[in-house]
Short mmCIF file of C-alpha atoms and ligand atoms in Angstrom, two decimals:
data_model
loop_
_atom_site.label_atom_id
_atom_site.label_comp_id
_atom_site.label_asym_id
_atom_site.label_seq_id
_atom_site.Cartn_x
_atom_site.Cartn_y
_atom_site.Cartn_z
CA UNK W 1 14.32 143.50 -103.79
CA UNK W 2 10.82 144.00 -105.28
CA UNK W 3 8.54 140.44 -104.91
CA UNK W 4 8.64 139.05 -108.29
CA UNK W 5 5.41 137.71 -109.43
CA UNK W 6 6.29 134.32 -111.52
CA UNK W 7 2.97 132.51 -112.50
CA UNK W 8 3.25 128.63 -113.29
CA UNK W 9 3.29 129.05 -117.49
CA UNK W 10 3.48 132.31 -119.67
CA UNK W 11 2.41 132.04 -123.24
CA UNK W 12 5.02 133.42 -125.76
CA UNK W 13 4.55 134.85 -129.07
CA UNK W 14 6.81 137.26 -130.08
CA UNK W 15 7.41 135.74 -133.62
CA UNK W 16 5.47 135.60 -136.65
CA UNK W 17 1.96 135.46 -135.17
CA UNK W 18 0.53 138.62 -136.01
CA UNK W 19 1.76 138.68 -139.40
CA UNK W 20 0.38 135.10 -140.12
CA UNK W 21 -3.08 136.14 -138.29
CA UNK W 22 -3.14 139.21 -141.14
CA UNK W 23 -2.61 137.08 -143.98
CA UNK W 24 -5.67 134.71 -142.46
CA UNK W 25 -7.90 137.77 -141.93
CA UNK W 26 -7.37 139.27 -145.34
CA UNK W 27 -7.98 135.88 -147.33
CA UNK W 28 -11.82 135.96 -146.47
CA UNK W 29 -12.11 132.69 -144.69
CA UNK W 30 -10.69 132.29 -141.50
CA UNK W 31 -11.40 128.58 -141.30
CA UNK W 32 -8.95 125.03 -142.56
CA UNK W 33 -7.25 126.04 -145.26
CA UNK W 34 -4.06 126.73 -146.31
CA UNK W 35 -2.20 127.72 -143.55
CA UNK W 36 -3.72 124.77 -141.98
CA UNK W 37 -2.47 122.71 -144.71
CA UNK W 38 1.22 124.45 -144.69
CA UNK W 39 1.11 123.74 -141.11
CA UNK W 40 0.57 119.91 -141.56
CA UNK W 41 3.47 119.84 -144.03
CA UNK W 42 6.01 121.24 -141.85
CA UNK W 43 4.99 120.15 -138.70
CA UNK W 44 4.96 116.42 -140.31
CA UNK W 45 8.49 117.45 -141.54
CA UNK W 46 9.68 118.34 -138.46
CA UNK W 47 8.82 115.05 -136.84
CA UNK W 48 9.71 113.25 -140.11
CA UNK W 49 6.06 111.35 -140.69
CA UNK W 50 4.65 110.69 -144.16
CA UNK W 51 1.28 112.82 -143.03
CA UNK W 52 0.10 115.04 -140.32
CA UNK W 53 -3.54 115.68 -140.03
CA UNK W 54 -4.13 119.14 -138.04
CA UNK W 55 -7.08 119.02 -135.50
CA UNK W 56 -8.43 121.69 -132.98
CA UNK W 57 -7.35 119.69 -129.55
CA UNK W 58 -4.84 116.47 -128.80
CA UNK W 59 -7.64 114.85 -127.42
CA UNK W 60 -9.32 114.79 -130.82
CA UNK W 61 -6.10 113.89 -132.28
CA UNK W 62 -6.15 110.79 -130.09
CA UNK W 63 -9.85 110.28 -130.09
CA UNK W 64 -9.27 109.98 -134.39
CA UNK W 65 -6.01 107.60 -134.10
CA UNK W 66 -7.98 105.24 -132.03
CA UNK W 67 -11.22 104.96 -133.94
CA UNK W 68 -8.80 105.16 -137.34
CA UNK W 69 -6.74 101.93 -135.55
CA UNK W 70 -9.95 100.00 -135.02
CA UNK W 71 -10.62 100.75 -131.66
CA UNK W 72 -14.25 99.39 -130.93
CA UNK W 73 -16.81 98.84 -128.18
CA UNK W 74 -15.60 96.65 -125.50
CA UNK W 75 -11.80 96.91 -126.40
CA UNK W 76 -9.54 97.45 -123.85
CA UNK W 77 -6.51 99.60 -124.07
CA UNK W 78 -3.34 99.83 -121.78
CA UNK W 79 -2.55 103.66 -120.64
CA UNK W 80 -1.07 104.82 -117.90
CA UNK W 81 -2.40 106.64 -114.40
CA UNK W 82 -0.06 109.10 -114.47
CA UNK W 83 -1.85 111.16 -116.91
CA UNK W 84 -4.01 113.77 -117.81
CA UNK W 85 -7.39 112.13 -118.14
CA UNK W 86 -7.82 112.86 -122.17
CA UNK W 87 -5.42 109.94 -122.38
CA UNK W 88 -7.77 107.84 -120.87
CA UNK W 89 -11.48 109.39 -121.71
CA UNK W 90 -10.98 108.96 -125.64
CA UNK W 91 -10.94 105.24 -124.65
CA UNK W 92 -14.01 105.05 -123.46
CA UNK W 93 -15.33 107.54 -126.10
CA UNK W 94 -15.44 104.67 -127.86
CA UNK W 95 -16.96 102.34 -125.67
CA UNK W 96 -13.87 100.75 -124.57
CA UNK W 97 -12.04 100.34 -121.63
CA UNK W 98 -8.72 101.69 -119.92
CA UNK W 99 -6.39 98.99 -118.36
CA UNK W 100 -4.38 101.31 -116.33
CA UNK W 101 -0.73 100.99 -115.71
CA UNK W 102 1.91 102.30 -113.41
CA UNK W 103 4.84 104.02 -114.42
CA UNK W 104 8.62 103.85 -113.59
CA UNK W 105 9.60 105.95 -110.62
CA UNK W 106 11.48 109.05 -111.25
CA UNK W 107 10.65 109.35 -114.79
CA UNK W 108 7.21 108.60 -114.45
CA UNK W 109 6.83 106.25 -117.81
CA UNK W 110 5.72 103.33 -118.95
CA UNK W 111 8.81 101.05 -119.50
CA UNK W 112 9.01 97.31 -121.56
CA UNK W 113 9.03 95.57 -118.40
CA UNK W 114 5.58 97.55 -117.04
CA UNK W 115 4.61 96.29 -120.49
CA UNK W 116 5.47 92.80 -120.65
CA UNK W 117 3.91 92.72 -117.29
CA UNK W 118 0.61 94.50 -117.70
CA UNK W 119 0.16 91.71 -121.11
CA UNK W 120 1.13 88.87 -119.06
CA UNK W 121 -2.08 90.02 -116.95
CA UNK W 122 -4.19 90.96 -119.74
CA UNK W 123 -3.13 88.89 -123.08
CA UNK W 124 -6.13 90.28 -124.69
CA UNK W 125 -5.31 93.61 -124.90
CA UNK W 126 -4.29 94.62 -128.51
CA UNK W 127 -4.09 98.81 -128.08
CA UNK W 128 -1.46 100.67 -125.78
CA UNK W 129 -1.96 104.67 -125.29
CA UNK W 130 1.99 105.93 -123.80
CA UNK W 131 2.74 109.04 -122.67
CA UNK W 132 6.02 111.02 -123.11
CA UNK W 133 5.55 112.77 -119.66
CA UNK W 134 6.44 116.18 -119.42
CA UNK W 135 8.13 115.96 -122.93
CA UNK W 136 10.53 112.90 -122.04
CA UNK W 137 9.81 110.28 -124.33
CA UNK W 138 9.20 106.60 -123.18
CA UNK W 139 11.58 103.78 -124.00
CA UNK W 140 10.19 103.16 -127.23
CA UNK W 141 13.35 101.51 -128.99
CA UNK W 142 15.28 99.12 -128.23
CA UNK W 143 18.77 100.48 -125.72
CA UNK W 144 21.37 99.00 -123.63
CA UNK W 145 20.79 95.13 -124.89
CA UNK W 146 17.05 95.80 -123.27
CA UNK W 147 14.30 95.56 -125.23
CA UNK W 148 12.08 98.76 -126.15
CA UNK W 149 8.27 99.24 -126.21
CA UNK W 150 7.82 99.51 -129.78
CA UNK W 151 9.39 96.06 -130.77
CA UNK W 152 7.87 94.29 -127.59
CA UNK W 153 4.37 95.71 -128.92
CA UNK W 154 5.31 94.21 -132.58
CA UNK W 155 5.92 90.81 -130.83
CA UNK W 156 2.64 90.99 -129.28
CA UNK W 157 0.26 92.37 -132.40
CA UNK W 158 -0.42 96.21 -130.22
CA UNK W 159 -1.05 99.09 -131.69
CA UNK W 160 0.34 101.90 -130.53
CA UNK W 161 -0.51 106.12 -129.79
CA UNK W 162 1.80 108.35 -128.32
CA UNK W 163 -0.08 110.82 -126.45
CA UNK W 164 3.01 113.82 -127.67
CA UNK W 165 1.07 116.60 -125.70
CA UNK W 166 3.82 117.50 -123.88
CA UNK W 167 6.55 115.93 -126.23
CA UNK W 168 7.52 118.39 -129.13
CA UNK W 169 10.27 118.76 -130.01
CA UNK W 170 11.62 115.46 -128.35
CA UNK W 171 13.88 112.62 -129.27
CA UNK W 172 14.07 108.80 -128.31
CA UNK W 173 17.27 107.01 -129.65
CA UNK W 174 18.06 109.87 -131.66
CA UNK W 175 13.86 109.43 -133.57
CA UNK W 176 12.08 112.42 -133.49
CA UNK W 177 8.70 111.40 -131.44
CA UNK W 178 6.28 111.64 -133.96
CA UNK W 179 7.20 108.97 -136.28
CA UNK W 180 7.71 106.24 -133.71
CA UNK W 181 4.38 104.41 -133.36
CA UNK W 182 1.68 103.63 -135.55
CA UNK W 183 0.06 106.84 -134.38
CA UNK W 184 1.36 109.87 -132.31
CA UNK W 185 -1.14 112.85 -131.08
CA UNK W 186 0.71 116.37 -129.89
CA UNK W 187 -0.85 119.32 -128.07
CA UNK W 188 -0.98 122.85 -129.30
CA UNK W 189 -3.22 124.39 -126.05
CA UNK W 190 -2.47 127.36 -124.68
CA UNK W 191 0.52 126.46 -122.09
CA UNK W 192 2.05 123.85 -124.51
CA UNK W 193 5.55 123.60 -126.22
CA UNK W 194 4.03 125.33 -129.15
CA UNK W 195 0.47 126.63 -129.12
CA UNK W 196 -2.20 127.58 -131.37
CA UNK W 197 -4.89 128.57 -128.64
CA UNK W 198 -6.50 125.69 -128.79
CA UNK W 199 -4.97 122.90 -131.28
CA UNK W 200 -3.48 119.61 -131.91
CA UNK W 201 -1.58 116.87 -134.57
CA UNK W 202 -1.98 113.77 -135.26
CA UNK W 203 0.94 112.22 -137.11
CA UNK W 204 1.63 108.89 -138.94
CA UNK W 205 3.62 106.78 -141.28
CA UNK W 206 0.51 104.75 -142.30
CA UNK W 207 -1.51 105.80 -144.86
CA UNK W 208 -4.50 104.62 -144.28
CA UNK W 209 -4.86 105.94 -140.60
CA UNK W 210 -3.89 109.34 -142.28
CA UNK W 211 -6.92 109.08 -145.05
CA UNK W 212 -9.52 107.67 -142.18
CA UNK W 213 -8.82 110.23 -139.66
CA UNK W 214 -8.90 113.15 -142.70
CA UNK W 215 -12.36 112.29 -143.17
CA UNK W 216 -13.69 111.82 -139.55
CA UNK W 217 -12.19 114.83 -138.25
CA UNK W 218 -14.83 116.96 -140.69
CA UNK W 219 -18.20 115.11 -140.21
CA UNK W 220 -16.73 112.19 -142.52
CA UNK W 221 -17.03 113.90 -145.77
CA UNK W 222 -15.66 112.42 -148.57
CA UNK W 223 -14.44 115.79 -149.68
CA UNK W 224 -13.22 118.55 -147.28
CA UNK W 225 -15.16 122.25 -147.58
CA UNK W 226 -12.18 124.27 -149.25
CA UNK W 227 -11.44 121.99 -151.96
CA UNK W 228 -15.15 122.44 -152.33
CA UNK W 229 -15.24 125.88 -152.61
CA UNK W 230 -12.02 126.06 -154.63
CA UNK W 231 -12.79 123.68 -157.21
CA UNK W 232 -13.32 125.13 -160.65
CA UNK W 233 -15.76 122.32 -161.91
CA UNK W 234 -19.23 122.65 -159.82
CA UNK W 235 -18.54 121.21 -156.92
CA UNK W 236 -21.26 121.19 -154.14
CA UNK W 237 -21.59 117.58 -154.18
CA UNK W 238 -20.15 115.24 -151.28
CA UNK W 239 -20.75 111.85 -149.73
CA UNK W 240 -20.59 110.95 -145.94
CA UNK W 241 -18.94 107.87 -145.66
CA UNK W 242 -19.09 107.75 -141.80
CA UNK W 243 -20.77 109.53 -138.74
CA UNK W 244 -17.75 111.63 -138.72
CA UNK W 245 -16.64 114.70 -135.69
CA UNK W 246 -15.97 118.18 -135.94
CA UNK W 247 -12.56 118.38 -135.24
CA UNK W 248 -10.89 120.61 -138.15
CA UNK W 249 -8.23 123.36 -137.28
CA UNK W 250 -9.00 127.11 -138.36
CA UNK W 251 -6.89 128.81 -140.29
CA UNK W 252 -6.56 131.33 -137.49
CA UNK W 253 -5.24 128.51 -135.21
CA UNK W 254 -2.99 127.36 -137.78
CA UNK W 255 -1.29 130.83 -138.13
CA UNK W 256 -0.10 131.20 -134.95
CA UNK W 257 0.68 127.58 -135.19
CA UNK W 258 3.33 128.44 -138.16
CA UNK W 259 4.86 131.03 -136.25
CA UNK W 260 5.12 128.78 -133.26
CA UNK W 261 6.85 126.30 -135.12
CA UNK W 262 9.73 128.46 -136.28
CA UNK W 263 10.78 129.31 -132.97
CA UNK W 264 10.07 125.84 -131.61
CA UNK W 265 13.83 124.61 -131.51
CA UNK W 266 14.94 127.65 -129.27
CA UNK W 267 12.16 128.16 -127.23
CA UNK W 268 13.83 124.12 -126.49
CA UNK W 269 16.58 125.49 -125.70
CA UNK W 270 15.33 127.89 -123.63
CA UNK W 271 13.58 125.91 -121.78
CA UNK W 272 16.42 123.32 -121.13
CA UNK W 273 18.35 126.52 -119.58
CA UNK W 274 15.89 126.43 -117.06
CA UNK W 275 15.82 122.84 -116.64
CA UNK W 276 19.68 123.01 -115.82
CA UNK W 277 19.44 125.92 -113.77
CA UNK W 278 16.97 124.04 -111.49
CA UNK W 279 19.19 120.80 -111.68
CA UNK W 280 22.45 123.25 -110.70
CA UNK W 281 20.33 125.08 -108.16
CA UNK W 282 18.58 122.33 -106.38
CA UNK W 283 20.73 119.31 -105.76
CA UNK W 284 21.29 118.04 -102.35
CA UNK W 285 18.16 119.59 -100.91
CA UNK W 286 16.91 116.76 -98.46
CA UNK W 287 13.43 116.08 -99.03
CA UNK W 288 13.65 117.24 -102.55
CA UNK W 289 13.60 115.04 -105.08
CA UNK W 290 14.16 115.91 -109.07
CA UNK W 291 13.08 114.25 -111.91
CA UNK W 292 14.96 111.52 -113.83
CA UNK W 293 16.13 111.35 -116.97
CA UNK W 294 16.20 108.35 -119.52
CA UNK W 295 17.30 110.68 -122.70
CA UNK W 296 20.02 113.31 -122.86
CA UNK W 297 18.82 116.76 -121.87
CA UNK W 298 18.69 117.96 -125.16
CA UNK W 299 16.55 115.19 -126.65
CA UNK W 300 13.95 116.30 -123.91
CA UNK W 301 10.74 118.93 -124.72
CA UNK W 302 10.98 120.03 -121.12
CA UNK W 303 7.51 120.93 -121.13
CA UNK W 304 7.42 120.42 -117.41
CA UNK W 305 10.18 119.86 -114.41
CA UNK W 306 8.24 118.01 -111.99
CA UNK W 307 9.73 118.05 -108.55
CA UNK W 308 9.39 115.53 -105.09
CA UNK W 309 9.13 116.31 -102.03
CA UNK W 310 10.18 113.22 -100.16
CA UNK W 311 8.03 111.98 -96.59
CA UNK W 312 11.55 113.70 -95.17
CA UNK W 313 10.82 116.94 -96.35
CA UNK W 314 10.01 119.39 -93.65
CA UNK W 315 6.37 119.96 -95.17
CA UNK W 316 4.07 118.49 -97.15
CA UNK W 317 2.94 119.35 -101.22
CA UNK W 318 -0.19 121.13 -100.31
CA UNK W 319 1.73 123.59 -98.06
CA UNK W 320 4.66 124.43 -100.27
CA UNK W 321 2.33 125.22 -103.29
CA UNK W 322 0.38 127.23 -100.56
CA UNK W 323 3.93 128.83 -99.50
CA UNK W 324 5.56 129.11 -103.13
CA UNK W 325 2.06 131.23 -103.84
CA UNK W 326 2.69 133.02 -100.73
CA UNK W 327 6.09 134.23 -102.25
CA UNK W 328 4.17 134.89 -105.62
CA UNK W 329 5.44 132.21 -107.18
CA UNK W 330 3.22 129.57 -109.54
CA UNK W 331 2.85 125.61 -109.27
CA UNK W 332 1.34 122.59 -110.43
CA UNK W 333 0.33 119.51 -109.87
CA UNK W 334 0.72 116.94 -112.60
CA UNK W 335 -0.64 114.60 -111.95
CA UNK W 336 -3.19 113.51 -109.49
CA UNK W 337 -2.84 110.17 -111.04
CA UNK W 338 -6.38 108.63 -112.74
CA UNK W 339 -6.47 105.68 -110.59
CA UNK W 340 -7.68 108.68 -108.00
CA UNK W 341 -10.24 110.30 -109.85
CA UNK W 342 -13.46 109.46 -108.65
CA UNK W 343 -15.01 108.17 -112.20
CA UNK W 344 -12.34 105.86 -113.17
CA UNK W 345 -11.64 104.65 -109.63
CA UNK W 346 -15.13 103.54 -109.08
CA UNK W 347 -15.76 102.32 -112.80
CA UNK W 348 -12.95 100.24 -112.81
CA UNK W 349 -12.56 99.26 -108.72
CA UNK W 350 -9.08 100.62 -108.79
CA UNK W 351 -7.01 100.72 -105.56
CA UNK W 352 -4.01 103.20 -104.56
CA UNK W 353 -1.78 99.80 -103.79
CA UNK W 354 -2.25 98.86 -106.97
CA UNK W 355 -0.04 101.96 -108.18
CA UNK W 356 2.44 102.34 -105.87
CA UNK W 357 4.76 104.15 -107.96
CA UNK W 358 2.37 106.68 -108.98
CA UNK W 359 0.62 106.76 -105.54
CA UNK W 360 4.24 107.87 -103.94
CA UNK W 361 5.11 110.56 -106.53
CA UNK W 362 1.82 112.04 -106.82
CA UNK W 363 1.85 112.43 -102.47
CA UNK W 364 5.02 114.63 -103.10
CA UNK W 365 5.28 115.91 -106.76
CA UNK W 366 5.03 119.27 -107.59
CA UNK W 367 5.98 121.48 -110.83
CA UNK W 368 7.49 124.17 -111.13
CA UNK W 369 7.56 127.20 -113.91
CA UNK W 370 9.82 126.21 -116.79
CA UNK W 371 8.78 128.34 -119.69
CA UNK W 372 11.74 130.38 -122.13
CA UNK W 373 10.82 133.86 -120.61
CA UNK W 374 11.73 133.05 -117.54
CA UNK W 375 14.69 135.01 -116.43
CA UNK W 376 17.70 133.62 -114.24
CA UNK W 377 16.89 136.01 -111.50
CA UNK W 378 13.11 134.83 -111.98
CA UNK W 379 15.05 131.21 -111.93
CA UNK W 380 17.22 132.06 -108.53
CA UNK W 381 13.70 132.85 -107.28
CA UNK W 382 11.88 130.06 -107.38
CA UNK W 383 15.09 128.23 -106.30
CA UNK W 384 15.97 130.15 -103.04
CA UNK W 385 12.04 130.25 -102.47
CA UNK W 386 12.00 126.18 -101.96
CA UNK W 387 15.29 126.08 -100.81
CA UNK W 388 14.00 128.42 -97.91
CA UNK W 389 10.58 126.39 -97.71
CA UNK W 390 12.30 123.03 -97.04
CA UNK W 391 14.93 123.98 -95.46
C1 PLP N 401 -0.83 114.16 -121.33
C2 PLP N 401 -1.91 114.95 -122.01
N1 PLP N 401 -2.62 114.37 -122.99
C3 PLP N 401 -3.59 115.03 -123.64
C4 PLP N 401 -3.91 116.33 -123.34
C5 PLP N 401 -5.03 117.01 -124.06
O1 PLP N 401 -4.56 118.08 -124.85
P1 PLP N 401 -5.64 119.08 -125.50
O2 PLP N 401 -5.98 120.10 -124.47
O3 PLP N 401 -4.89 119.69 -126.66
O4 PLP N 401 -6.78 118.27 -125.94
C6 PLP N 401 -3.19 116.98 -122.33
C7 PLP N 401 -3.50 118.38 -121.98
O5 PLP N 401 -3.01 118.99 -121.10
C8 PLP N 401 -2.17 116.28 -121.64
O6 PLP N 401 -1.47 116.86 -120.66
#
């Protein structure tokens, strides 16, 4: 059999793009406007929040629900280490400070009793960021007689962001994420769930969030540039209200966006056909680890399908990635937690022991492809591959 080359993620768009892209190139401005503005109504829709506001990254998403939440200088806000480190840097883009957290083992997310912990320590803290990791969502409501994030937040006056990069479409008690918290920021980069290029969404349920991060996200103008220019009265004149960001999605963003969107439920799909392929495939390997899961498999964005290999396995993480690449086949790392990363570690004086959870999976974890082009032979492949690596 011919080697089969698998790289870690494969962008897909075999829907709508192109046509959408047309449309945007024949209107005669390429930048937000209405398909940025259809893209926000459906996408808020989808989740079920009163707005969406349509930015050109996540991290500016979160950046904006922050600073729109009253985030100041010398705040601190919970987050957790196993994350990419735009969960934590938009923190201290406003002069405030991370209080880093741990997360559950095998699911790798922040749970009520991290929580109730992490406030015992630090009663002062009024701001939580919580990551749906890998496109599971977090406990947020309440299940099984225990208590969820949301409501133990509401007990304690915190605010919360979802940092949804990797979370759309996903479910917690049967609520889309998206219109959970008081502010939830998704991810539309290239190897996302859906992508624009570059992109993101910020969505809420609060109105005034909504109308402060409309206006920062474009230099905080009182009036955005296409009503502007669209405007039948004169209408040059606008106020800045606030020393505002460029954040704003083009148009051409938001097309492929659209198209994305539409096939966002079976690309789901697809991907959960890989996630139970790996689950069928890969049970009872020792040393191998798999990921754990809190929500039914359907409820889940599988963006990623983190694996662990255990101190049993017969080698270590470095060498299977270097292996798996040997056999042409693609993986990742997610994450080297933050608590490791020199900045943070020697801002804040954090220690490994401090995280053991994190510090254990991120010795072992590894990710492999799950993306809905991959093929079940493509699937067997990376299975047999480990399964020959560890075995
Ligand atoms: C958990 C998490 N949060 C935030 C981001 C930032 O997303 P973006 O690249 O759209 O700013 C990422 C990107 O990979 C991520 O993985």
């Amino acid at each position: 059999m011919a080697a089969l080359k698998i790289p870690f993620a494969r962008v897909v768009c075999d829907g709508n793009e192109l046509a959408y892209l047309r449309e945007v190139i024949r209107s005669g401005w390429l930048t937000t406007a209405e398909k940025t503005f259809e893209l926000e109504k459906r996408f808020g829709e989808a989740v079920g929040a009163r707005y969406a506001c349509a930015v050109n990254s996540c991290t500016a998403a979160l950046h904006l629900a922050l600073e729109a939440l009253g985030v100041r200088s010398g705040d601190r806000v919970f987050v957790p280490t196993m994350t990419f480190t735009a969960s934590a840097e938009i923190i201290r883009y406003l002069d405030a400070h991370p209080v880093f957290l741990d997360v559950e083992p095998g699911t790798n997310l922040i749970t009520a009793p991290i929580l109730e912990e992490a406030v015992r320590k630090h009663p002062g803290v009024k701001t939580l960021v919580v990551v749906h990791y890998g496109g599971q969502a977090a406990p947020m409501a309440a299940a099984g007689g225990r208590e969820g994030i949301l409501d133990l937040c509401r007990r304690h006056g915190i605010r919360v962001v979802e940092d949804a990069a990797h979370a759309f479409p996903s479910r917690d008690g049967g609520r889309m994420v998206g219109a959970i918290g008081d502010a939830t920021c998704f991810s539309f980069y290239a190897n996302k769930t859906i992508t624009t290029g570059e992109g993101g969404m910020l969505t809420t349920d609060n109105a005034a969030v909504a109308e402060r991060a409309r206006i920062m996200r474009l230099h905080g103008m009182d009036r955005d540039v296409w009503s502007r220019f669209t405007s039948d009265a004169p209408a040059w004149e606008y106020d800045i209200v606030a020393p505002g960001f460029k954040y704003n999605m083009p148009d051409v963003n938001a097309a492929i966006g659209l198209a994305q969107l539409e096939l966002a439920w079976p690309r789901r799909a697809e991907r959960e056909r890989c996630a139970r392929h790996y689950f069928g495939a890969l049970k009872g390997i020792p040393g191998l680890g798999l990921p754990a899961l809190r929500v039914p498999m359907e409820d889940h964005a599988w963006h990623l399908f983190p694996v662990l290999l255990t101190p049993e396995a017969r080698v270590g993480r470095n060498r299977a990635i270097e292996m798996l690449a040997a056999k042409g086949i693609g993986a990742s790392v997610h994450y080297k937690p933050l608590h490791r990363m020199s900045y943070y570690r020697t801002t804040y004086g954090l220690e490994p022991e401090d995280f053991p959870n994190a510090e254990r999976f991120w010795q072992g974890c590894l990710s492999l492809p799950i993306y809905p082009s991959l093929t079940e032979e493509e699937l067997d492949c990376v299975c047999g591959a480990l399964r020959d690596i560890l075995k």
